[in-house]
């Protein structure tokens, strides 16, 4: 399984970006987005579980970010609106064979290379 993340870039505060994660090979049961800011540990952002189309977000992005997916294309998206400087990070997509315990990095077996999002004026 290979994951290819794209869509990062430089955006002003309040702006929007859409990240994409294209997966090749076996389809994972769940896909997640994590991020790692400068000097910070990697943290969970959101996941989407195909069964039941369940989504979940960390509190700091609720109402601003939306995770979605196209199962036929094996692609997952992260729409990020109202971006803040503290959202600056390398964003990673990840795939998991699990359907529970999905807010921890250890639950994910497959990882993309990361895409940099910089929120700055």
PDB file of N, CA, C and O in Angstrom, residues 6 10 14 23 30 38 62 80 84 91 93 105 108:
ATOM      1  N   UNK A   6      -0.894  15.302  -1.195  1.00  0.00           N
ATOM      2  CA  UNK A   6      -0.612  16.502  -1.978  1.00  0.00           C
ATOM      3  C   UNK A   6      -1.564  17.615  -1.584  1.00  0.00           C
ATOM      4  O   UNK A   6      -2.542  17.372  -0.858  1.00  0.00           O
ATOM      5  N   UNK A  10       1.401  27.535   0.872  1.00  0.00           N
ATOM      6  CA  UNK A  10       1.371  28.727   1.716  1.00  0.00           C
ATOM      7  C   UNK A  10       0.022  29.410   1.563  1.00  0.00           C
ATOM      8  O   UNK A  10      -0.434  29.650   0.435  1.00  0.00           O
ATOM      9  N   UNK A  14      -7.046  32.595   7.711  1.00  0.00           N
ATOM     10  CA  UNK A  14      -8.417  32.702   7.232  1.00  0.00           C
ATOM     11  C   UNK A  14      -8.647  32.048   5.896  1.00  0.00           C
ATOM     12  O   UNK A  14      -9.807  31.901   5.465  1.00  0.00           O
ATOM     13  N   UNK A  23      -4.398   6.629  -2.537  1.00  0.00           N
ATOM     14  CA  UNK A  23      -3.862   5.341  -2.084  1.00  0.00           C
ATOM     15  C   UNK A  23      -3.827   4.347  -3.234  1.00  0.00           C
ATOM     16  O   UNK A  23      -4.763   4.269  -4.030  1.00  0.00           O
ATOM     17  N   UNK A  30      -9.832   2.390   7.195  1.00  0.00           N
ATOM     18  CA  UNK A  30      -9.905   3.742   7.737  1.00  0.00           C
ATOM     19  C   UNK A  30      -8.711   4.536   7.226  1.00  0.00           C
ATOM     20  O   UNK A  30      -7.614   3.993   7.086  1.00  0.00           O
ATOM     21  N   UNK A  38       6.149  22.639  13.802  1.00  0.00           N
ATOM     22  CA  UNK A  38       7.548  22.891  14.180  1.00  0.00           C
ATOM     23  C   UNK A  38       7.764  22.676  15.679  1.00  0.00           C
ATOM     24  O   UNK A  38       7.074  23.298  16.494  1.00  0.00           O
ATOM     25  N   UNK A  62     -12.461  21.081  14.646  1.00  0.00           N
ATOM     26  CA  UNK A  62     -13.897  20.879  14.446  1.00  0.00           C
ATOM     27  C   UNK A  62     -14.555  22.161  13.960  1.00  0.00           C
ATOM     28  O   UNK A  62     -14.290  23.246  14.488  1.00  0.00           O
ATOM     29  N   UNK A  80      -9.650  22.220   4.437  1.00  0.00           N
ATOM     30  CA  UNK A  80      -9.271  23.028   5.591  1.00  0.00           C
ATOM     31  C   UNK A  80      -9.674  24.473   5.343  1.00  0.00           C
ATOM     32  O   UNK A  80      -9.175  25.109   4.401  1.00  0.00           O
ATOM     33  N   UNK A  84      -5.459  28.879  10.520  1.00  0.00           N
ATOM     34  CA  UNK A  84      -4.799  29.704  11.523  1.00  0.00           C
ATOM     35  C   UNK A  84      -3.299  29.433  11.489  1.00  0.00           C
ATOM     36  O   UNK A  84      -2.877  28.355  11.061  1.00  0.00           O
ATOM     37  N   UNK A  91       1.490  17.745   7.070  1.00  0.00           N
ATOM     38  CA  UNK A  91       0.304  16.910   7.198  1.00  0.00           C
ATOM     39  C   UNK A  91       0.555  15.558   6.537  1.00  0.00           C
ATOM     40  O   UNK A  91       1.022  15.493   5.386  1.00  0.00           O
ATOM     41  N   UNK A  93      -1.076  11.688   5.618  1.00  0.00           N
ATOM     42  CA  UNK A  93      -2.220  10.793   5.563  1.00  0.00           C
ATOM     43  C   UNK A  93      -1.744   9.388   5.915  1.00  0.00           C
ATOM     44  O   UNK A  93      -0.573   9.046   5.715  1.00  0.00           O
ATOM     45  N   UNK A 105      -1.517   7.203  16.363  1.00  0.00           N
ATOM     46  CA  UNK A 105      -0.697   6.874  15.203  1.00  0.00           C
ATOM     47  C   UNK A 105      -0.391   5.383  15.128  1.00  0.00           C
ATOM     48  O   UNK A 105      -0.258   4.828  14.034  1.00  0.00           O
ATOM     49  N   UNK A 108      -2.263   2.956  12.734  1.00  0.00           N
ATOM     50  CA  UNK A 108      -2.134   3.093  11.290  1.00  0.00           C
ATOM     51  C   UNK A 108      -0.886   2.377  10.790  1.00  0.00           C
ATOM     52  O   UNK A 108       0.205   2.560  11.329  1.00  0.00           O
TER      53      UNK A 108
END
